[in-house]
């Protein structure tokens, strides 16, 4: 049974073009493999070689220049039992080089056939990543200055499933493709090919001189690698999918959870914007989340936005929390009502905002940081001292405890419930102890 | 269950509930938590999630997986949208259902990586060659990150087209109080992929009326599937026949544009006798809502139209909202993009663009003052 669509023949290539031989060799290899046509996908790249899929009586996918490996990988990942063949040119291998490398490293089970004719046939014979040094093409008419890519040598260190090189004139092409197709992991067959329209003529490359060129470039034919690494699509499932258990029926995606149902009641009258400014490492973000969750657990609405650099343990870390007895429409804090400053980095980060605060706003600041430049009311507190009694990392919780007690935003018990709900026990214990110390500090 | 979630978390939940079982992505602030969220969620759900070598591979893998029958998602920000561009065109011409989340950051190029903007609004609609339509939705809240992600999957299946969720940092990375169980209970079940009948030959892009959408038969399924990036006929065979190409262009355009009213999601809040109308979307819609409330509280009159579907442009909704209106104010976090769409229907009315692209939110005050609403 041929895998070609007989009605679509003859193939559209120039007389003498090796792409026709490649197409027939793939068909022969598929016949050796014998899979049902519905389970075979031929994915082609752009270029003359990308005209082949039309002639296959299998699933056929013709994608963008250089990206055929990505579609093939998506297909294989989604349905690992499919036989997925990629047919691409040397042009596609060049522009899609990152995909080639990634696919080989993953060892994803696709079989890549490179119809390597040393130039871009379809666009009129420009040089490609495999054009030999000195080769003449439309875009290097005095000779190619680049060194050619050795596909075998490049991919071998990734230890994929199967790597082989041959030429369209060799007898082993169908057999090598069949071995590639039968490989579990990634396979690639680099088939040296004649572009009779452009490259072959200008460079006097012939059936006979291909073997000489292989010797000269030290890129011999033959099987270059066979490996036994697990195939990616199956290995991913084996590793990440949970082992099936007898009682997994009706399993929900997320554990049943009571969420942040109210446990207390807040008497907060108006929307209040709070800025917490500290240093990286002070757990500002998670603290702000617990603070906001505590608001929700006392019946309020809350929003949170964080501001932190991409580094960890250095620089600032700040969070904006908005709490409100009514749903929050606008999420911006135009004028913070309360600012909590825990560190020098935090103070520097919010300096512009501090300078603009009106007298009604309150700034709670770690006393050791010294004076704060603002018109707002400044309340210096020995937050660090109080935290020392609890835990080095509790300074933020101490600050929040102070604010909750002094500002009466919502009852402490709601924060405690939120910490218990969202944090590991030890962390919650620390934060709750810090919170209480802070509340005591506020008097 | 009440939770305190970020918009990106809600996208992950929405995708799961929509039946999405394939994700491929590449890390980029402020979209990364969708990638990591999907990596965590997919295994339990029996799906697959992978980090790719780049955004081109991410969308490419999604397109391949979608054609095997999976509902697929990818997520990125501006720089990655640029890399998606060519493949968005492929998904349009191949009629591939695909959901893309663009958690916008202030740009151009690398821009302010951790700050928000809506600078990609027109790019999302026009960012691939050929100019054919796709669908763009814009959430204004964490709640809508859930509901519009669900809607995006349904629309992608219904119309076999890429749907882009135009989120941004101020929605995706803002934590809010939400109850997704309530949201879920209020929604119809997600649309399954249509199956193609097996008693006749399969024609992948079949249509009788130009706006018909053929069911998609998966690669590996009962039919042999053909798919091509090149200009093709209904069988997905290459064609150079102008009559066939013309019909195909009509089909790809009209299957979306003729259904703009069905695709249109919006809130219209008219004020009797108002001469001013505020048109907004995304995070800025919340500033518009607040501004409108303040104007009304101060005794002023103003109407509001919040668009959740940005493309196809909800023309009928905009025209209806314009009745009796003399001036339109369009606040947005860019230098004035969607205002140009509104202008198309303004019929001589003044369209005032209120813009801000300095990484700060457009404030309700900005809307009132620059919009001249009081
Ligand atoms: C992104 C993009 N850039 C450029 C092109 C134009 N183009 C079409 S085919 C081709 C080269 C194909 O060469 P190769 O892969 O070696 O195939 P061949 O034609 O030699 O068989 C190029 C550059 C394209 N289709 N897409
Ligand atoms: Mg070539």
PDB file of N, CA and C and ligand atoms in Angstrom, chain A residues 19 45-50 64-65 67 88-93 95 115 117-123 126 128 193 195, chain B residues 86, ligand 1:
ATOM      1  N   UNK A  19      14.496  16.117  -4.568  1.00  0.00           N
ATOM      2  CA  UNK A  19      13.324  16.102  -3.689  1.00  0.00           C
ATOM      3  C   UNK A  19      12.337  14.987  -4.067  1.00  0.00           C
ATOM      4  N   UNK A  45       7.892  21.700   5.873  1.00  0.00           N
ATOM      5  CA  UNK A  45       8.348  23.062   6.048  1.00  0.00           C
ATOM      6  C   UNK A  45       8.067  23.839   4.750  1.00  0.00           C
ATOM      7  N   UNK A  46       8.560  25.062   4.717  1.00  0.00           N
ATOM      8  CA  UNK A  46       8.437  25.874   3.501  1.00  0.00           C
ATOM      9  C   UNK A  46       9.618  25.546   2.588  1.00  0.00           C
ATOM     10  N   UNK A  47       9.511  25.913   1.323  1.00  0.00           N
ATOM     11  CA  UNK A  47      10.570  25.642   0.362  1.00  0.00           C
ATOM     12  C   UNK A  47      10.051  24.669  -0.676  1.00  0.00           C
ATOM     13  N   UNK A  48      10.877  24.381  -1.670  1.00  0.00           N
ATOM     14  CA  UNK A  48      10.458  23.426  -2.697  1.00  0.00           C
ATOM     15  C   UNK A  48      10.066  22.107  -2.035  1.00  0.00           C
ATOM     16  N   UNK A  49      10.837  21.736  -1.033  1.00  0.00           N
ATOM     17  CA  UNK A  49      10.610  20.456  -0.381  1.00  0.00           C
ATOM     18  C   UNK A  49       9.252  20.440   0.331  1.00  0.00           C
ATOM     19  N   UNK A  50       8.756  21.600   0.648  1.00  0.00           N
ATOM     20  CA  UNK A  50       7.461  21.715   1.315  1.00  0.00           C
ATOM     21  C   UNK A  50       6.283  21.447   0.395  1.00  0.00           C
ATOM     22  N   UNK A  64       4.792  27.024   8.592  1.00  0.00           N
ATOM     23  CA  UNK A  64       5.640  28.174   8.254  1.00  0.00           C
ATOM     24  C   UNK A  64       7.109  27.782   8.088  1.00  0.00           C
ATOM     25  N   UNK A  65       7.859  28.667   7.464  1.00  0.00           N
ATOM     26  CA  UNK A  65       9.278  28.461   7.175  1.00  0.00           C
ATOM     27  C   UNK A  65      10.074  28.269   8.467  1.00  0.00           C
ATOM     28  N   UNK A  67       9.425  26.261  10.970  1.00  0.00           N
ATOM     29  CA  UNK A  67       8.660  25.968  12.200  1.00  0.00           C
ATOM     30  C   UNK A  67       8.017  24.587  12.174  1.00  0.00           C
ATOM     31  N   UNK A  88      11.894  18.782   5.792  1.00  0.00           N
ATOM     32  CA  UNK A  88      12.325  20.177   5.707  1.00  0.00           C
ATOM     33  C   UNK A  88      13.577  20.316   4.855  1.00  0.00           C
ATOM     34  N   UNK A  89      13.833  21.548   4.426  1.00  0.00           N
ATOM     35  CA  UNK A  89      15.044  21.826   3.671  1.00  0.00           C
ATOM     36  C   UNK A  89      16.155  22.281   4.592  1.00  0.00           C
ATOM     37  N   UNK A  90      17.323  22.505   3.992  1.00  0.00           N
ATOM     38  CA  UNK A  90      18.432  23.052   4.760  1.00  0.00           C
ATOM     39  C   UNK A  90      18.092  24.486   5.183  1.00  0.00           C
ATOM     40  N   UNK A  91      17.281  25.180   4.383  1.00  0.00           N
ATOM     41  CA  UNK A  91      16.838  26.528   4.751  1.00  0.00           C
ATOM     42  C   UNK A  91      16.030  26.499   6.035  1.00  0.00           C
ATOM     43  N   UNK A  92      15.080  25.572   6.099  1.00  0.00           N
ATOM     44  CA  UNK A  92      14.244  25.442   7.293  1.00  0.00           C
ATOM     45  C   UNK A  92      15.061  25.064   8.515  1.00  0.00           C
ATOM     46  N   UNK A  93      16.073  24.205   8.285  1.00  0.00           N
ATOM     47  CA  UNK A  93      16.929  23.790   9.407  1.00  0.00           C
ATOM     48  C   UNK A  93      17.695  24.995   9.955  1.00  0.00           C
ATOM     49  N   UNK A  95      16.802  28.510   9.662  1.00  0.00           N
ATOM     50  CA  UNK A  95      15.961  29.525  10.318  1.00  0.00           C
ATOM     51  C   UNK A  95      15.294  28.936  11.555  1.00  0.00           C
ATOM     52  N   UNK A 115      16.009  17.473   3.486  1.00  0.00           N
ATOM     53  CA  UNK A 115      16.378  17.382   2.065  1.00  0.00           C
ATOM     54  C   UNK A 115      17.366  18.524   1.823  1.00  0.00           C
ATOM     55  N   UNK A 117      19.909  20.486   0.065  1.00  0.00           N
ATOM     56  CA  UNK A 117      20.444  20.778  -1.273  1.00  0.00           C
ATOM     57  C   UNK A 117      21.356  22.007  -1.268  1.00  0.00           C
ATOM     58  N   UNK A 118      21.849  22.378  -0.131  1.00  0.00           N
ATOM     59  CA  UNK A 118      22.905  23.394   0.055  1.00  0.00           C
ATOM     60  C   UNK A 118      22.519  24.800  -0.369  1.00  0.00           C
ATOM     61  N   UNK A 119      21.231  24.993  -0.575  1.00  0.00           N
ATOM     62  CA  UNK A 119      20.779  26.376  -0.871  1.00  0.00           C
ATOM     63  C   UNK A 119      19.269  26.470  -0.743  1.00  0.00           C
ATOM     64  N   UNK A 120      18.793  27.721  -0.821  1.00  0.00           N
ATOM     65  CA  UNK A 120      17.362  27.963  -0.818  1.00  0.00           C
ATOM     66  C   UNK A 120      16.881  27.835  -2.251  1.00  0.00           C
ATOM     67  N   UNK A 121      16.305  26.673  -2.557  1.00  0.00           N
ATOM     68  CA  UNK A 121      15.850  26.470  -3.919  1.00  0.00           C
ATOM     69  C   UNK A 121      14.701  27.401  -4.278  1.00  0.00           C
ATOM     70  N   UNK A 122      13.704  27.419  -3.432  1.00  0.00           N
ATOM     71  CA  UNK A 122      12.461  28.092  -3.808  1.00  0.00           C
ATOM     72  C   UNK A 122      12.633  29.588  -4.068  1.00  0.00           C
ATOM     73  N   UNK A 123      13.549  30.216  -3.341  1.00  0.00           N
ATOM     74  CA  UNK A 123      13.670  31.676  -3.503  1.00  0.00           C
ATOM     75  C   UNK A 123      14.747  32.042  -4.528  1.00  0.00           C
ATOM     76  N   UNK A 126      19.794  31.081  -2.924  1.00  0.00           N
ATOM     77  CA  UNK A 126      20.658  31.834  -2.001  1.00  0.00           C
ATOM     78  C   UNK A 126      21.360  30.855  -1.054  1.00  0.00           C
ATOM     79  N   UNK A 128      22.579  28.843   2.252  1.00  0.00           N
ATOM     80  CA  UNK A 128      21.889  28.379   3.456  1.00  0.00           C
ATOM     81  C   UNK A 128      22.937  28.033   4.506  1.00  0.00           C
ATOM     82  N   UNK A 193      21.455  16.303  -1.380  1.00  0.00           N
ATOM     83  CA  UNK A 193      20.459  16.383  -2.434  1.00  0.00           C
ATOM     84  C   UNK A 193      20.982  17.361  -3.496  1.00  0.00           C
ATOM     85  N   UNK A 195      20.256  20.407  -6.073  1.00  0.00           N
ATOM     86  CA  UNK A 195      19.334  21.422  -6.574  1.00  0.00           C
ATOM     87  C   UNK A 195      19.797  21.724  -7.992  1.00  0.00           C
TER      88      UNK A 195
ATOM     89  N   UNK B  86       3.530  35.707  13.003  1.00  0.00           N
ATOM     90  CA  UNK B  86       3.377  34.939  11.762  1.00  0.00           C
ATOM     91  C   UNK B  86       2.449  33.742  11.974  1.00  0.00           C
TER      92      UNK B  86
HETATM   93  C1  LIG C   1       9.646  33.816   7.395  1.00  0.00           C
HETATM   94  C2  LIG C   1       9.935  33.573   5.961  1.00  0.00           C
HETATM   95  N1  LIG C   1      11.034  34.133   5.407  1.00  0.00           N
HETATM   96  C3  LIG C   1      11.305  33.897   4.123  1.00  0.00           C
HETATM   97  C4  LIG C   1      10.516  33.106   3.360  1.00  0.00           C
HETATM   98  C5  LIG C   1      10.853  32.881   1.907  1.00  0.00           C
HETATM   99  N2  LIG C   1      11.314  31.526   1.635  1.00  0.00           N
HETATM  100  C6  LIG C   1      10.530  30.635   1.035  1.00  0.00           C
HETATM  101  S1  LIG C   1      11.289  29.182   0.765  1.00  0.00           S
HETATM  102  C7  LIG C   1      12.717  29.759   1.464  1.00  0.00           C
HETATM  103  C8  LIG C   1      13.953  28.922   1.508  1.00  0.00           C
HETATM  104  C9  LIG C   1      13.692  27.471   1.476  1.00  0.00           C
HETATM  105  O1  LIG C   1      14.904  26.798   1.382  1.00  0.00           O
HETATM  106  P1  LIG C   1      14.999  25.306   1.860  1.00  0.00           P
HETATM  107  O2  LIG C   1      14.373  25.157   3.182  1.00  0.00           O
HETATM  108  O3  LIG C   1      16.424  24.891   1.763  1.00  0.00           O
HETATM  109  O4  LIG C   1      14.079  24.523   0.811  1.00  0.00           O
HETATM  110  P2  LIG C   1      14.330  24.249  -0.745  1.00  0.00           P
HETATM  111  O5  LIG C   1      13.518  25.277  -1.482  1.00  0.00           O
HETATM  112  O6  LIG C   1      15.777  24.361  -1.010  1.00  0.00           O
HETATM  113  O7  LIG C   1      13.787  22.887  -0.942  1.00  0.00           O
HETATM  114  C10 LIG C   1      12.583  31.055   1.879  1.00  0.00           C
HETATM  115  C11 LIG C   1      13.656  31.837   2.497  1.00  0.00           C
HETATM  116  C12 LIG C   1       9.366  32.556   3.987  1.00  0.00           C
HETATM  117  N3  LIG C   1       8.513  31.767   3.340  1.00  0.00           N
HETATM  118  N4  LIG C   1       9.114  32.803   5.269  1.00  0.00           N
END
